[in-house]
Short mmCIF file of C-alpha atoms in Angstrom, two decimals:
data_model
loop_
_atom_site.label_atom_id
_atom_site.label_comp_id
_atom_site.label_asym_id
_atom_site.label_seq_id
_atom_site.Cartn_x
_atom_site.Cartn_y
_atom_site.Cartn_z
CA ILE A 19 16.35 19.27 19.81
CA ALA A 20 17.18 22.79 18.59
CA GLU A 21 20.58 23.32 16.99
CA GLY A 22 22.99 25.23 19.21
CA ASN A 23 26.43 25.41 20.75
CA TYR A 24 26.30 23.60 24.07
CA ASP A 25 30.07 23.89 24.68
CA ILE A 26 29.79 27.49 25.92
CA ARG A 27 30.63 27.84 29.62
CA VAL A 28 30.29 30.74 32.07
CA ARG A 29 33.53 32.01 33.59
CA ILE A 30 33.12 32.11 37.37
CA ARG A 31 35.05 34.90 39.14
CA SER A 32 32.86 35.74 42.13
CA ARG A 33 32.05 33.78 45.26
CA ASP A 34 28.41 34.67 45.81
CA GLU A 35 25.02 33.73 44.42
CA MET A 36 26.27 34.42 40.88
CA GLU A 37 28.95 31.78 41.40
CA ASP A 38 26.29 29.19 42.28
CA LEU A 39 24.16 30.26 39.32
CA GLY A 40 27.15 29.96 36.98
CA ARG A 41 27.94 26.44 38.21
CA GLU A 42 24.31 25.40 37.70
CA PHE A 43 24.36 26.85 34.18
CA ASN A 44 27.54 24.98 33.32
CA THR A 45 26.16 21.73 34.76
CA MET A 46 22.94 22.15 32.76
CA ALA A 47 24.87 22.91 29.56
CA GLU A 48 26.99 19.76 30.01
CA LYS A 49 23.89 17.61 30.57
CA ILE A 50 22.28 19.04 27.43
CA ARG A 51 25.44 18.39 25.40
CA LEU A 52 25.57 14.77 26.56
CA SER A 53 21.85 14.33 25.81
CA VAL A 54 22.27 15.75 22.29
CA GLU A 55 25.21 13.43 21.60
CA GLU A 56 23.22 10.44 22.87
CA LEU A 57 20.24 11.36 20.67
CA LYS A 58 22.48 11.75 17.62
CA PHE A 59 23.99 8.32 18.27
CA LYS A 60 20.57 6.71 18.69
CA ASN A 61 19.24 8.40 15.54
CA GLU A 62 22.20 7.09 13.55
CA ALA A 63 21.61 3.60 14.96
CA LEU A 64 17.90 3.74 14.13
CA THR A 65 18.65 4.94 10.59
CA ALA A 66 21.05 2.03 10.10
CA MET A 67 18.51 -0.46 11.50
CA ASP A 68 15.80 0.98 9.25
CA ARG A 69 18.05 0.56 6.21
CA ILE A 70 18.85 -3.05 7.18
CA LYS A 71 15.11 -3.73 7.66
CA ASP A 72 14.31 -2.31 4.22
CA GLU A 73 17.02 -4.40 2.58
CA PHE A 74 15.85 -7.52 4.41
CA LEU A 75 12.23 -6.99 3.33
CA ALA A 76 13.19 -6.35 -0.28
CA ASN A 77 15.60 -9.30 -0.51
CA THR A 78 13.23 -11.71 1.24
CA SER A 79 10.31 -10.64 -0.90
CA HIS A 80 12.33 -11.15 -4.09
CA GLU A 81 13.38 -14.60 -2.90
CA LEU A 82 9.76 -15.55 -2.16
CA ARG A 83 8.51 -14.58 -5.61
CA THR A 84 10.36 -17.35 -7.46
CA PRO A 85 8.90 -20.36 -5.59
CA LEU A 86 5.48 -18.73 -5.43
CA ASN A 87 5.43 -18.22 -9.19
CA GLY A 88 6.46 -21.86 -9.55
CA ILE A 89 3.61 -23.07 -7.32
CA ILE A 90 1.10 -20.88 -9.15
CA GLY A 91 2.33 -22.04 -12.56
CA LEU A 92 2.20 -25.73 -11.63
CA ALA A 93 -1.30 -25.44 -10.12
CA GLU A 94 -2.56 -23.45 -13.12
CA GLY A 95 -1.08 -26.04 -15.48
CA MET A 96 -2.86 -28.86 -13.66
CA LEU A 97 -6.17 -27.01 -13.84
CA ASP A 98 -5.83 -26.18 -17.53
CA ALA A 99 -4.18 -29.33 -18.91
CA ALA A 100 -6.59 -31.52 -20.83
CA SER A 101 -4.49 -34.58 -20.03
CA CYS A 102 -4.67 -33.99 -16.28
CA THR A 103 -7.67 -35.97 -15.06
CA LEU A 104 -8.73 -34.56 -11.71
CA ASP A 105 -11.91 -35.46 -9.90
CA ASP A 106 -13.99 -32.65 -8.31
CA LYS A 107 -12.33 -32.90 -4.90
CA GLN A 108 -8.82 -32.84 -6.40
CA ARG A 109 -9.73 -29.89 -8.63
CA ARG A 110 -11.02 -27.93 -5.62
CA THR A 111 -7.79 -28.68 -3.73
CA VAL A 112 -5.59 -27.57 -6.63
CA SER A 113 -7.76 -24.48 -7.06
CA MET A 114 -7.18 -23.59 -3.40
CA ILE A 115 -3.42 -24.02 -3.89
CA TYR A 116 -3.59 -21.75 -6.93
CA LEU A 117 -5.67 -19.06 -5.20
CA SER A 118 -3.56 -19.19 -2.04
CA GLY A 119 -0.42 -18.79 -4.14
CA ARG A 120 -1.91 -15.82 -5.97
CA ARG A 121 -2.86 -14.25 -2.65
CA LEU A 122 0.62 -14.72 -1.19
CA LEU A 123 2.22 -13.32 -4.34
CA SER A 124 -0.05 -10.29 -4.11
CA LEU A 125 1.09 -9.68 -0.52
CA VAL A 126 4.75 -10.01 -1.51
CA ASN A 127 4.24 -7.54 -4.37
CA ASP A 128 2.53 -5.13 -1.96
CA ILE A 129 5.60 -5.19 0.31
CA LEU A 130 7.95 -4.58 -2.63
CA ASP A 131 5.82 -1.73 -3.96
CA PHE A 132 5.50 -0.17 -0.52
CA GLU A 133 9.29 -0.01 -0.22
CA LYS A 134 9.64 1.37 -3.76
CA LEU A 135 7.03 4.06 -3.11
CA ARG A 136 8.75 5.03 0.14
CA SER A 137 12.01 5.57 -1.73
CA ARG A 138 10.19 7.05 -4.75
CA ASP A 139 11.72 4.34 -6.91
CA ILE A 140 8.71 3.71 -9.17
CA ALA A 141 8.77 5.16 -12.68
CA LEU A 142 5.62 4.93 -14.78
CA ALA A 143 5.77 3.62 -18.35
CA LEU A 144 2.90 5.71 -19.72
CA SER A 145 1.01 4.71 -22.84
CA ALA A 146 -2.49 4.81 -24.30
CA VAL A 147 -4.45 2.16 -22.35
CA ASP A 148 -7.86 0.62 -23.02
CA ALA A 149 -9.52 0.84 -19.60
CA ARG A 150 -12.33 -1.58 -20.50
CA GLY A 151 -9.89 -4.17 -21.84
CA ALA A 152 -7.71 -3.88 -18.74
CA ALA A 153 -10.78 -4.30 -16.52
CA ASP A 154 -11.76 -7.46 -18.47
CA ILE A 155 -8.33 -8.98 -17.73
CA VAL A 156 -8.50 -8.16 -14.01
CA ILE A 157 -12.06 -9.50 -13.77
CA ALA A 158 -10.93 -12.78 -15.37
CA LEU A 159 -8.11 -13.08 -12.82
CA THR A 160 -10.45 -12.29 -9.92
CA ALA A 161 -13.30 -14.49 -11.17
CA PRO A 162 -12.34 -17.62 -9.13
CA LEU A 163 -12.44 -15.61 -5.87
CA ALA A 164 -15.78 -14.06 -6.79
CA ALA A 165 -17.23 -17.41 -7.88
CA ALA A 166 -16.38 -18.91 -4.49
CA LYS A 167 -18.76 -16.34 -2.95
CA ASN A 168 -21.33 -16.37 -5.80
CA LEU A 169 -20.58 -12.73 -6.62
CA SER A 170 -21.26 -11.15 -10.01
CA LEU A 171 -18.43 -9.13 -11.56
CA ILE A 172 -19.72 -6.66 -14.14
CA ASN A 173 -17.64 -4.50 -16.47
CA ASP A 174 -19.77 -1.47 -17.27
CA ILE A 175 -17.01 0.66 -18.79
CA PRO A 176 -18.40 1.64 -22.22
CA SER A 177 -16.74 0.02 -25.23
CA THR A 178 -16.67 3.52 -26.74
CA ALA A 179 -14.72 5.00 -23.81
CA PRO A 180 -11.57 6.87 -24.84
CA LEU A 181 -8.10 5.54 -24.07
CA ILE A 182 -6.46 6.70 -20.85
CA GLU A 183 -2.87 7.86 -20.26
CA ALA A 184 -1.49 5.30 -17.82
CA ASP A 185 1.09 2.66 -17.04
CA GLU A 186 -0.91 -0.40 -18.10
CA GLU A 187 0.64 -2.76 -15.55
CA ARG A 188 0.16 -0.29 -12.68
CA PHE A 189 -3.37 0.56 -13.85
CA MET A 190 -4.30 -3.12 -13.71
CA GLN A 191 -2.71 -3.30 -10.26
CA ILE A 192 -4.98 -0.45 -9.13
CA LEU A 193 -8.02 -2.28 -10.48
CA HIS A 194 -6.85 -5.59 -9.01
CA ASN A 195 -6.46 -4.06 -5.54
CA LEU A 196 -9.84 -2.29 -5.64
CA ILE A 197 -11.76 -5.25 -7.09
CA GLY A 198 -9.99 -7.67 -4.74
CA ASN A 199 -10.87 -5.42 -1.80
CA ALA A 200 -14.50 -5.36 -2.93
CA VAL A 201 -14.60 -9.17 -3.19
CA LYS A 202 -13.05 -9.47 0.27
CA PHE A 203 -15.73 -7.36 1.95
CA THR A 204 -18.76 -8.46 -0.09
CA ASP A 205 -20.60 -11.63 0.88
CA SER A 206 -23.35 -11.47 -1.74
CA GLY A 207 -24.50 -9.40 -4.68
CA THR A 208 -22.56 -7.52 -7.34
CA ILE A 209 -19.28 -5.75 -7.97
CA ARG A 210 -19.52 -3.28 -10.83
CA ILE A 211 -16.78 -1.37 -12.65
CA SER A 212 -18.00 1.71 -14.49
CA ALA A 213 -16.58 4.92 -15.94
CA VAL A 214 -17.60 8.42 -16.98
CA VAL A 215 -15.56 10.99 -18.90
CA CYS A 216 -15.43 14.59 -17.70
CA GLY A 217 -13.40 16.63 -20.19
CA ASP A 218 -9.84 15.28 -20.19
CA ILE A 219 -10.41 13.12 -17.11
CA MET A 220 -11.97 9.66 -16.78
CA GLU A 221 -13.53 8.73 -13.46
CA ILE A 222 -13.60 4.99 -12.83
CA SER A 223 -15.80 3.51 -10.10
CA VAL A 224 -15.51 0.12 -8.40
CA SER A 225 -18.80 -0.37 -6.55
CA ASP A 226 -19.91 -3.27 -4.37
CA THR A 227 -22.86 -4.40 -2.28
CA GLY A 228 -20.69 -5.30 0.69
CA ILE A 229 -20.51 -4.37 4.36
CA GLY A 230 -19.72 -0.69 3.75
CA ILE A 231 -17.52 1.68 5.74
CA ALA A 232 -18.47 4.03 8.57
CA SER A 233 -17.93 7.69 7.65
CA GLY A 234 -15.40 8.14 10.46
CA ASP A 235 -13.23 5.32 9.09
CA ILE A 236 -13.04 6.36 5.42
CA ASP A 237 -9.92 8.54 5.77
CA ARG A 238 -8.09 5.82 7.75
CA ILE A 239 -8.39 3.05 5.16
CA PHE A 240 -5.73 4.62 2.94
CA GLU A 241 -3.10 4.73 5.71
CA SER A 242 -0.25 2.22 5.56
CA PHE A 243 -0.81 -0.94 7.66
CA GLU A 244 -4.19 0.40 8.80
CA GLN A 245 -6.81 -2.18 9.74
CA LEU A 246 -10.25 -1.17 10.93
CA ASP A 247 -11.19 -2.52 14.33
CA GLY A 248 -14.45 -4.22 13.44
CA SER A 249 -14.79 -7.97 13.63
CA ALA A 250 -15.53 -8.16 9.91
CA THR A 251 -12.18 -6.58 9.11
CA ARG A 252 -10.31 -8.91 11.44
CA THR A 253 -12.10 -11.85 9.83
CA HIS A 254 -11.10 -10.81 6.32
CA GLY A 255 -7.52 -9.98 7.26
CA GLY A 256 -4.88 -8.40 5.03
CA THR A 257 -1.73 -6.35 5.51
CA GLY A 258 -3.38 -2.95 5.27
CA LEU A 259 -1.06 -2.04 2.39
CA GLY A 260 -3.28 -2.58 -0.67
CA LEU A 261 -5.36 0.60 -0.48
CA SER A 262 -2.41 2.72 0.64
CA ILE A 263 -0.40 1.58 -2.39
CA THR A 264 -3.43 2.05 -4.65
CA LYS A 265 -3.84 5.66 -3.55
CA LYS A 266 -0.16 6.41 -4.13
CA LEU A 267 -0.21 4.79 -7.59
CA ILE A 268 -3.27 6.82 -8.56
CA GLU A 269 -1.57 10.00 -7.37
CA LEU A 270 1.53 9.09 -9.42
CA HIS A 271 -0.78 9.13 -12.46
CA GLY A 272 -1.94 12.62 -11.49
CA GLY A 273 -5.33 11.39 -10.24
CA THR A 274 -7.27 11.29 -6.99
CA ILE A 275 -9.43 8.73 -5.21
CA ARG A 276 -12.50 9.14 -3.01
CA VAL A 277 -14.95 6.79 -1.31
CA GLU A 278 -18.73 6.87 -1.07
CA SER A 279 -20.08 4.32 1.36
CA GLU A 280 -22.92 3.43 3.67
CA PRO A 281 -22.58 0.69 6.30
CA GLY A 282 -24.56 -2.38 5.33
CA LYS A 283 -25.23 -1.16 1.78
CA GLY A 284 -21.85 -1.17 0.07
CA SER A 285 -19.06 1.11 -1.09
CA SER A 286 -17.87 2.88 -4.22
CA PHE A 287 -14.21 3.67 -4.78
CA ILE A 288 -13.97 6.37 -7.43
CA PHE A 289 -10.63 7.38 -8.92
CA SER A 290 -9.55 9.60 -11.77
CA VAL A 291 -7.02 9.11 -14.57
CA PRO A 292 -6.20 11.43 -17.49
CA VAL A 293 -7.64 10.72 -20.92
CA SER A 294 -4.90 10.04 -23.46
CA SER A 295 -4.29 12.21 -26.49
CA ARG A 296 -2.52 9.27 -28.21
CA THR A 297 -4.02 6.63 -30.43
CA ALA A 298 -3.89 2.91 -29.72
CA PRO A 299 -0.67 1.22 -30.87
#
């Protein structure tokens, strides 16, 4: 609605067609004023509801993290403890509890990060980061999911690659989201992480041999809560937040992300990060 003064009225002094026109104008002005007031009231109510929703999501997500971390820690302890004698069936069950807990925690973290990014409440703690070392850590965390599908995870980032300027925790989150997405949509074959340096920029690729993405869908996958309509996507599920958050985190680092894909042959997610001028701590 355009801003304006809808309290202006026409003074009616004649008793002819102009009188009728004046009354109609005044009636229309009053209706517009009432409509504007109603819209303002509804907008204020929606803003308040949106704020309550954001607070509820943030508070609930924080509350969920504590028990989830407890479940994950207990399951991990049972799997790692030498004194815990589990047979194969029990180990598989505990492994499923552990992986399910990790998955739920990842979804909770996505919700928290989505709210932070909406309010621009994320500040990066930049430092000189070893991209290959970070990729090794993420691959180790993702290995159980990949092993369940007999997928090979390969870190092809050269050991001689320069350090990058990044927030190490957020950089690993970017890798975790991209590698996890690749595992989700790859039923067999290989997921490879590689990198090339172009001047003061490093381009990192996460490539898979999965189901691929149709060219018309590539732009949509980075939209919040977006899920492609294919049966494969519905089967694999997800909130539709991971790639949206990943794109925003990359852009916070001053980088960009693009996708090269062919249905049935796999996808490559390629993103850029600046090379660091610092030395390793």
